[in-house]
Short mmCIF file of C-alpha atoms and ligand atoms in Angstrom, two decimals:
data_model
loop_
_atom_site.label_atom_id
_atom_site.label_comp_id
_atom_site.label_asym_id
_atom_site.label_seq_id
_atom_site.Cartn_x
_atom_site.Cartn_y
_atom_site.Cartn_z
CA UNK I 842 -28.10 -29.04 6.06
CA UNK I 843 -25.13 -31.08 6.71
CA UNK I 844 -23.08 -32.10 3.11
CA UNK I 845 -20.37 -34.84 2.20
CA UNK I 846 -17.52 -33.52 1.29
CA UNK I 847 -13.50 -35.46 0.36
CA UNK I 848 -11.68 -33.68 3.24
CA UNK I 849 -7.94 -34.80 3.25
CA UNK I 850 -7.81 -35.88 7.20
CA UNK I 851 -5.52 -35.07 9.64
CA UNK I 852 -5.93 -37.35 12.79
CA UNK I 853 -2.90 -36.97 14.55
CA UNK I 854 0.88 -35.20 14.36
CA UNK I 855 2.74 -37.22 12.89
CA UNK I 856 0.72 -39.00 10.58
CA UNK I 857 0.07 -38.41 7.49
CA UNK I 858 -3.98 -37.33 5.71
CA UNK I 859 -5.76 -39.32 4.32
CA UNK I 860 -7.93 -37.99 2.01
CA UNK I 861 -12.01 -39.66 2.88
CA UNK I 862 -15.48 -38.44 3.38
CA UNK I 863 -16.77 -36.25 5.38
CA UNK I 864 -19.34 -34.36 6.15
CA UNK I 865 -19.71 -30.21 6.43
CA UNK I 866 -23.14 -28.80 7.72
CA UNK I 867 -24.31 -26.16 6.66
CA UNK I 868 -23.09 -22.34 7.06
CA UNK I 869 -23.61 -21.14 10.48
CA UNK I 870 -25.02 -16.99 11.11
CA UNK I 871 -21.91 -14.78 8.43
CA UNK I 872 -20.64 -18.07 7.33
CA UNK I 873 -20.70 -18.69 3.56
CA UNK I 874 -19.56 -22.52 2.18
CA UNK I 875 -17.24 -22.10 -0.60
CA UNK I 876 -17.19 -24.72 -3.55
CA UNK I 877 -13.40 -25.12 -3.49
CA UNK I 878 -10.79 -25.48 -6.71
CA UNK I 879 -8.38 -24.67 -5.78
CA UNK I 880 -6.13 -24.57 -2.87
CA UNK I 881 -1.98 -24.36 -2.03
CA UNK I 882 0.38 -26.33 0.17
CA UNK I 883 2.04 -24.21 2.69
CA UNK I 884 5.61 -24.90 4.26
CA UNK I 885 2.77 -24.03 7.85
CA UNK I 886 0.46 -27.02 7.13
CA UNK I 887 3.23 -29.02 6.88
CA UNK I 888 4.84 -27.53 10.92
CA UNK I 889 0.97 -28.58 12.05
CA UNK I 890 1.42 -32.30 10.27
CA UNK I 891 5.20 -33.44 12.07
CA UNK I 892 3.40 -31.37 14.70
CA UNK I 893 6.34 -28.72 14.98
CA UNK I 894 2.80 -26.52 15.33
CA UNK I 895 0.04 -28.03 17.74
CA UNK I 896 -2.65 -28.37 16.37
CA UNK I 897 -6.96 -29.79 17.27
CA UNK I 898 -7.46 -32.70 16.04
CA UNK I 899 -8.11 -35.18 13.45
CA UNK I 900 -8.09 -31.63 11.69
CA UNK I 901 -8.80 -30.75 7.90
CA UNK I 902 -5.98 -27.81 7.66
CA UNK I 903 -5.32 -26.24 4.10
CA UNK I 904 -5.20 -22.30 4.20
CA UNK I 905 -4.82 -20.98 1.52
CA UNK I 906 -7.67 -21.26 -1.46
CA UNK I 907 -10.31 -20.54 -3.67
CA UNK I 908 -13.80 -20.97 -5.53
CA UNK I 909 -17.05 -20.00 -5.17
CA UNK I 910 -19.91 -19.31 -2.82
CA UNK I 911 -22.33 -22.27 -3.02
CA UNK I 912 -24.63 -20.89 -0.07
CA UNK I 913 -23.91 -18.54 2.77
CA UNK I 914 -26.20 -18.03 6.21
CA UNK I 915 -28.71 -15.90 7.67
CA UNK I 916 -27.07 -12.25 8.19
CA UNK I 917 -24.85 -12.59 5.03
CA UNK I 918 -25.89 -9.36 2.90
CA UNK I 919 -22.42 -9.23 0.86
CA UNK I 920 -21.89 -12.14 -0.69
CA UNK I 921 -24.43 -14.40 -2.38
CA UNK I 922 -24.25 -17.91 -4.08
CA UNK I 923 -21.97 -18.07 -7.04
CA UNK I 924 -19.30 -15.49 -6.40
CA UNK I 925 -15.95 -16.04 -7.59
CA UNK I 926 -13.98 -15.19 -3.99
CA UNK I 927 -10.43 -16.06 -2.67
CA UNK I 928 -9.61 -16.73 1.02
CA UNK I 929 -7.98 -15.16 4.02
CA UNK I 930 -7.21 -16.38 6.78
CA UNK I 931 -7.65 -14.04 9.21
CA UNK I 932 -11.27 -12.59 10.03
CA UNK I 933 -10.45 -9.39 11.55
CA UNK I 934 -13.04 -8.76 14.12
CA UNK I 935 -13.55 -4.63 13.87
CA UNK I 936 -14.00 -4.38 17.30
CA UNK I 937 -10.21 -4.64 20.10
CA UNK I 938 -7.88 -2.97 20.03
CA UNK I 939 -5.82 -4.40 17.50
CA UNK I 940 -7.95 -3.27 14.82
CA UNK I 941 -9.39 -0.22 16.59
CA UNK I 942 -4.95 0.41 15.29
CA UNK I 943 -5.17 -0.88 12.71
CA UNK I 944 -3.72 -3.89 12.86
CA UNK I 945 -6.17 -5.89 11.59
CA UNK I 946 -3.86 -8.65 10.46
CA UNK I 947 -3.43 -9.25 14.62
CA UNK I 948 -6.82 -9.55 16.27
CA UNK I 949 -6.98 -10.07 19.11
CA UNK I 950 -9.96 -12.06 18.88
CA UNK I 951 -9.19 -14.06 14.60
CA UNK I 952 -5.91 -14.71 16.98
CA UNK I 953 -7.50 -16.06 19.75
CA UNK I 954 -9.84 -18.16 18.09
CA UNK I 955 -7.58 -20.32 15.39
CA UNK I 956 -6.49 -22.55 17.89
CA UNK I 957 -9.13 -24.10 19.06
CA UNK I 958 -10.25 -25.46 15.48
CA UNK I 959 -13.31 -23.98 15.32
CA UNK I 960 -15.24 -20.31 13.89
CA UNK I 961 -16.00 -18.04 15.38
CA UNK I 962 -18.14 -19.78 17.51
CA UNK I 963 -15.15 -21.49 19.24
CA UNK I 964 -18.00 -24.31 16.66
CA UNK I 965 -16.51 -27.01 14.43
CA UNK I 966 -18.74 -27.45 11.10
CA UNK I 967 -16.05 -30.28 10.21
CA UNK I 968 -18.15 -33.30 11.54
CA UNK I 969 -17.82 -37.71 10.59
CA UNK I 970 -19.59 -40.05 12.48
CA UNK I 971 -20.82 -37.31 14.87
CA UNK I 972 -18.02 -36.06 16.07
CA UNK I 973 -16.08 -33.71 15.45
CA UNK I 974 -13.30 -32.70 12.65
CA UNK I 975 -11.94 -29.54 13.28
CA UNK I 976 -10.96 -26.53 10.83
CA UNK I 977 -7.57 -24.86 10.40
CA UNK I 978 -6.91 -21.46 10.11
CA UNK I 979 -10.94 -21.09 10.03
CA UNK I 980 -10.29 -22.13 6.39
CA UNK I 981 -9.08 -26.09 6.11
CA UNK I 982 -9.42 -25.34 1.75
CA UNK I 983 -7.81 -29.03 1.51
CA UNK I 984 -11.19 -30.53 0.21
CA UNK I 985 -13.76 -29.89 -1.52
CA UNK I 986 -15.88 -27.40 -0.16
CA UNK I 987 -15.68 -25.44 3.43
CA UNK I 988 -17.78 -22.95 5.75
CA UNK I 989 -16.16 -20.12 7.16
CA UNK I 990 -16.26 -17.11 7.79
CA UNK I 991 -17.77 -14.71 5.55
CA UNK I 992 -14.89 -12.11 6.34
CA UNK I 993 -12.37 -14.63 5.22
CA UNK I 994 -13.58 -13.83 2.10
CA UNK I 995 -12.73 -11.45 -0.43
CA UNK I 996 -14.31 -11.66 -3.90
CA UNK I 997 -11.76 -12.16 -6.86
CA UNK I 998 -12.22 -11.05 -10.59
CA UNK I 999 -13.81 -13.35 -13.55
CA UNK I 1000 -10.32 -13.67 -14.94
CA UNK I 1001 -7.98 -15.01 -12.70
CA UNK I 1002 -7.26 -18.19 -12.00
CA UNK I 1003 -8.40 -19.60 -8.96
CA UNK I 1004 -5.06 -21.48 -8.36
CA UNK I 1005 -3.30 -18.15 -8.42
CA UNK I 1006 -5.96 -15.92 -5.41
CA UNK I 1007 -5.10 -19.56 -4.14
CA UNK I 1008 -1.50 -18.61 -3.74
CA UNK I 1009 -1.97 -14.22 -2.83
CA UNK I 1010 -4.02 -16.06 0.19
CA UNK I 1011 -0.70 -16.23 2.52
CA UNK I 1012 2.45 -17.05 0.78
CA UNK I 1013 2.17 -14.41 -1.79
CA UNK I 1014 -0.05 -11.93 0.98
CA UNK I 1015 2.55 -12.81 3.50
CA UNK I 1016 6.78 -12.51 1.11
CA UNK I 1017 4.84 -9.08 -0.88
CA UNK I 1018 3.67 -7.69 2.83
CA UNK I 1019 6.67 -8.21 3.45
CA UNK I 1020 8.69 -5.95 1.06
CA UNK I 1021 5.94 -3.16 1.09
CA UNK I 1022 3.68 -3.32 4.22
CA UNK I 1023 5.97 -4.07 7.10
CA UNK I 1024 9.29 -3.32 4.94
CA UNK I 1025 7.77 -0.24 4.01
CA UNK I 1026 10.63 -0.90 1.11
CA UNK I 1027 11.56 2.20 -1.51
CA UNK I 1028 13.32 2.10 -4.99
CA UNK I 1029 17.04 1.50 -5.35
CA UNK I 1030 16.75 0.08 -1.15
CA UNK I 1031 18.65 -2.83 -1.46
CA UNK I 1032 17.03 -6.13 -0.28
CA UNK I 1033 18.21 -9.70 0.26
CA UNK I 1034 15.99 -12.98 0.58
CA UNK I 1035 16.95 -16.36 2.73
CA UNK I 1036 14.73 -18.99 1.92
CA UNK I 1037 13.54 -19.28 -1.40
CA UNK I 1038 10.42 -21.14 -1.18
CA UNK I 1039 7.37 -19.59 -1.91
CA UNK I 1040 7.04 -16.79 0.48
CA UNK I 1041 9.61 -16.33 -0.27
CA UNK I 1042 10.20 -15.85 -4.07
CA UNK I 1043 6.97 -13.58 -3.31
CA UNK I 1044 8.91 -11.43 -1.77
CA UNK I 1045 11.31 -11.33 -4.48
CA UNK I 1046 8.91 -10.57 -6.57
CA UNK I 1047 7.08 -7.76 -4.48
CA UNK I 1048 11.04 -6.39 -4.24
CA UNK I 1049 11.50 -5.96 -8.16
CA UNK I 1050 8.45 -4.20 -8.45
CA UNK I 1051 8.48 -1.77 -5.39
CA UNK I 1052 12.37 -1.64 -7.40
CA UNK I 1053 15.26 -3.04 -5.08
CA UNK I 1054 18.32 -3.58 -5.42
CA UNK I 1055 20.41 -5.41 -5.90
CA UNK I 1056 17.77 -8.00 -4.73
CA UNK I 1057 19.56 -10.59 -3.36
CA UNK I 1058 18.19 -14.85 -2.95
CA UNK I 1059 19.50 -16.90 -1.24
CA UNK I 1060 18.90 -20.49 -0.26
CA UNK I 1061 20.87 -23.70 0.06
CA UNK I 1062 20.56 -24.81 -2.93
CA UNK I 1063 21.47 -22.65 -6.26
CA UNK I 1064 18.71 -24.10 -8.11
CA UNK I 1065 15.88 -21.46 -6.38
CA UNK I 1066 18.47 -19.43 -6.13
CA UNK I 1067 19.00 -19.47 -10.17
CA UNK I 1068 15.33 -19.19 -10.34
CA UNK I 1069 14.95 -16.89 -7.91
CA UNK I 1070 17.05 -14.81 -11.22
CA UNK I 1071 14.79 -15.56 -13.51
CA UNK I 1072 12.11 -14.18 -11.31
CA UNK I 1073 14.18 -10.68 -11.37
CA UNK I 1074 16.43 -11.53 -8.57
CA UNK I 1075 19.83 -9.60 -9.52
CA UNK I 1076 22.62 -12.00 -7.65
CA UNK I 1077 22.53 -15.40 -6.13
CA UNK I 1078 24.13 -16.21 -3.27
CA UNK I 1079 24.31 -20.28 -2.11
CA UNK I 1080 23.87 -20.63 2.12
CA UNK I 1081 27.24 -21.72 2.71
CA UNK I 1082 29.96 -21.93 6.00
CA UNK I 1083 27.18 -21.30 8.42
CA UNK I 1084 25.42 -17.38 9.12
CA UNK I 1085 27.95 -15.58 9.15
CA UNK I 1086 29.89 -16.37 6.38
CA UNK I 1087 26.35 -16.47 4.13
CA UNK I 1088 26.35 -12.70 5.56
CA UNK I 1089 29.45 -11.65 4.63
CA UNK I 1090 28.61 -13.63 0.92
CA UNK I 1091 25.44 -11.85 1.20
CA UNK I 1092 27.24 -7.76 2.09
CA UNK I 1093 29.93 -8.53 -0.86
CA UNK I 1094 27.51 -8.86 -3.66
CA UNK I 1095 25.88 -5.64 -2.08
CA UNK I 1096 27.73 -3.61 -1.84
CA UNK I 1097 28.12 -3.16 1.72
CA UNK I 1098 25.41 -4.53 2.96
CA UNK I 1099 20.76 -4.61 2.42
CA UNK I 1100 18.32 -2.63 3.48
CA UNK I 1101 15.79 -5.01 4.05
CA UNK I 1102 17.26 -9.11 4.38
CA UNK I 1103 14.36 -10.64 4.48
CA UNK I 1104 13.97 -13.67 6.59
CA UNK I 1105 11.82 -16.90 5.24
CA UNK I 1106 13.01 -20.11 7.02
CA UNK I 1107 12.68 -20.01 10.40
CA UNK I 1108 15.38 -20.71 11.55
CA UNK I 1109 17.31 -18.22 14.13
CA UNK I 1110 20.86 -18.76 12.21
CA UNK I 1111 18.66 -18.13 8.79
CA UNK I 1112 17.87 -14.80 11.25
CA UNK I 1113 21.03 -14.21 12.69
CA UNK I 1114 22.43 -14.09 8.73
CA UNK I 1115 19.25 -12.30 7.80
CA UNK I 1116 21.33 -9.48 10.61
CA UNK I 1117 24.57 -9.37 9.75
CA UNK I 1118 23.66 -8.73 6.35
CA UNK I 1119 22.33 -5.75 7.14
CA UNK I 1120 24.01 -2.02 6.21
CA UNK I 1121 23.59 1.38 9.34
CA UNK I 1122 19.74 1.54 9.73
CA UNK I 1123 18.86 -1.68 7.61
CA UNK I 1124 16.11 -4.43 8.67
CA UNK I 1125 16.20 -8.34 8.74
CA UNK I 1126 12.26 -8.78 8.03
CA UNK I 1127 11.87 -12.15 10.26
CA UNK I 1128 8.19 -13.27 8.47
CA UNK I 1129 9.72 -17.70 9.10
CA UNK I 1130 8.00 -18.51 12.31
CA UNK I 1131 10.43 -20.22 14.49
CA UNK I 1132 9.88 -23.53 16.70
CA UNK I 1133 8.39 -22.33 20.00
CA UNK I 1134 11.95 -21.73 22.29
CA UNK I 1135 13.98 -20.92 20.00
CA UNK I 1136 16.07 -17.98 21.00
CA UNK I 1137 17.52 -16.26 18.54
CA UNK I 1138 22.00 -14.55 19.45
CA UNK I 1139 22.20 -11.03 17.18
CA UNK I 1140 25.42 -9.26 18.46
CA UNK I 1141 23.63 -6.11 20.64
CA UNK I 1142 26.63 -3.02 20.19
CA UNK I 1143 25.81 -2.36 16.47
CA UNK I 1144 21.37 -2.39 17.40
CA UNK I 1145 22.24 1.31 19.12
CA UNK I 1146 25.51 2.55 17.47
CA UNK I 1147 24.48 1.67 13.61
CA UNK I 1148 20.59 2.18 14.55
CA UNK I 1149 20.02 -1.38 12.87
CA UNK I 1150 17.17 -3.60 13.93
CA UNK I 1151 14.83 -6.55 13.98
CA UNK I 1152 10.99 -6.44 12.44
CA UNK I 1153 8.60 -8.94 12.66
CA UNK I 1154 5.99 -8.92 9.55
CA UNK I 1155 3.58 -11.44 10.28
CA UNK I 1156 1.18 -12.16 6.79
CA UNK I 1157 2.70 -9.62 5.46
CA UNK I 1158 0.88 -6.98 7.95
CA UNK I 1159 -1.51 -7.32 5.31
CA UNK I 1160 -4.95 -6.06 5.57
CA UNK I 1161 -6.66 -8.85 2.71
CA UNK I 1162 -9.91 -6.55 1.85
CA UNK I 1163 -7.84 -3.42 0.95
CA UNK I 1164 -4.56 -5.52 -0.47
CA UNK I 1165 -5.61 -9.12 -1.84
CA UNK I 1166 -8.09 -7.24 -4.51
CA UNK I 1167 -4.56 -5.08 -5.09
CA UNK I 1168 -2.73 -8.11 -5.93
CA UNK I 1169 -4.78 -9.76 -8.43
CA UNK I 1170 -4.31 -5.98 -10.04
CA UNK I 1171 -0.80 -5.90 -10.39
CA UNK I 1172 -0.62 -9.77 -11.41
CA UNK I 1173 -3.56 -9.47 -14.64
CA UNK I 1174 -1.84 -5.68 -15.19
CA UNK I 1175 1.35 -8.63 -15.69
CA UNK I 1176 3.60 -6.55 -12.96
CA UNK I 1177 4.09 -9.56 -10.41
CA UNK I 1178 3.80 -13.21 -12.50
CA UNK I 1179 2.36 -15.04 -9.79
CA UNK I 1180 1.10 -18.42 -12.25
CA UNK I 1181 5.51 -18.32 -12.64
CA UNK I 1182 5.07 -19.49 -8.42
CA UNK I 1183 2.51 -22.48 -9.39
CA UNK I 1184 5.61 -25.19 -9.89
CA UNK I 1185 3.12 -28.08 -9.87
CA UNK I 1186 -0.10 -29.91 -9.44
CA UNK I 1187 -1.47 -32.24 -8.02
CA UNK I 1188 -5.64 -33.80 -7.19
CA UNK I 1189 -6.49 -33.98 -3.81
CA UNK I 1190 -6.35 -38.25 -4.05
CA UNK I 1191 -2.20 -36.45 -4.16
CA UNK I 1192 -1.46 -34.66 -2.00
CA UNK I 1193 1.09 -36.94 -0.01
CA UNK I 1194 2.77 -35.35 -3.71
CA UNK I 1195 1.78 -32.60 -2.39
CA UNK I 1196 4.22 -32.82 0.54
CA UNK I 1197 7.04 -34.90 -0.52
CA UNK I 1198 7.32 -31.85 -3.40
CA UNK I 1199 7.84 -29.72 -0.72
CA UNK I 1200 10.28 -31.65 1.81
CA UNK I 1201 11.77 -32.24 -1.49
CA UNK I 1202 13.37 -28.53 -1.56
CA UNK I 1203 12.67 -28.20 -5.93
CA UNK I 1204 8.88 -27.07 -5.61
CA UNK I 1205 7.98 -23.24 -4.82
CA UNK I 1206 3.67 -23.60 -4.75
CA UNK I 1207 2.39 -26.79 -5.40
CA UNK I 1208 -1.21 -26.73 -5.84
CA UNK I 1209 -4.17 -28.88 -5.12
CA UNK I 1210 -6.39 -28.70 -8.59
CA UNK I 1211 -10.02 -28.89 -6.60
CA UNK I 1212 -12.19 -29.55 -9.55
CA UNK I 1213 -12.53 -33.08 -10.13
CA UNK I 1214 -12.35 -33.42 -6.85
ZN1 ZN T 42 0.61 -19.99 4.57
ZN1 ZN T 43 -9.56 -7.16 15.95
#
């Protein structure tokens, strides 16, 4: 049961994306096919396109999506065709050492499988003229349809739009989870967020919802820190004069340093500034994915002397089945205005423009509207 679908294919790193017909095989055991209605466009996709993150090609990128299940494979009992779902890119196994100790977002088997471009059995459901096309992070959401492990699917309420559900599954989970789960921010704690893209703005929303004060947004763009202030940040600091000078500005704005400095750019200089912005017992929380060869230089003395810390955070330390419905419930109650993170929409054929908007540095989150594709 193979279906012709429309998908944006990356031929090789350094090239562009071309929207074309691709064949999609039916779902195997433990898999479902999803008719996609929305996909977020994320910096990690850009890293795959420009080669910063090596990716097996040809590939269909995209790893933030939502849609409706339209076919289920053998052994799938929890979901039936017609179910509205959002997607997680972490189909944790439940069996490995990491899953056993509650760290499902670090699942050893899922992380191992992510790089090979297949689904959990290592093979691809995507092809073109009989030759394989590879999946990306198990999801491949720059397409009209996808086949994913059922463990990637989280059901969503009828009144939540696919666009919001799509971004909740990566950017929002990553940013809010870093604040709530990795850092565990409590009311009244001081938070700074470095980098005001989709993930950083989600961290701002998470910090505001947690009752942090002040919440300081840092970016190279005054326009973006101004938007962060409309989302509840109390201060905007423009990145200027390098890491040490920017950290000094954050320390001044916060009245002596922050409890948590969330870093969402992946740049070592921003991670350094985040660390330098912290107060005693404070922590830099590093979310942004640096280049594989990046090295972070930090002053060593304040780590023991002031108990200052560096925490890593991937996927917001999330457990999708527990955390994603909670995100959407906060959105429905008006406590987390996720729709305000969506700054532009494009059809699948407009994916080049979507990445241009991200490159231009003015977009929060661009969402592909896949309904007409
Ligand atoms: Zn992402
Ligand atoms: Zn596992």
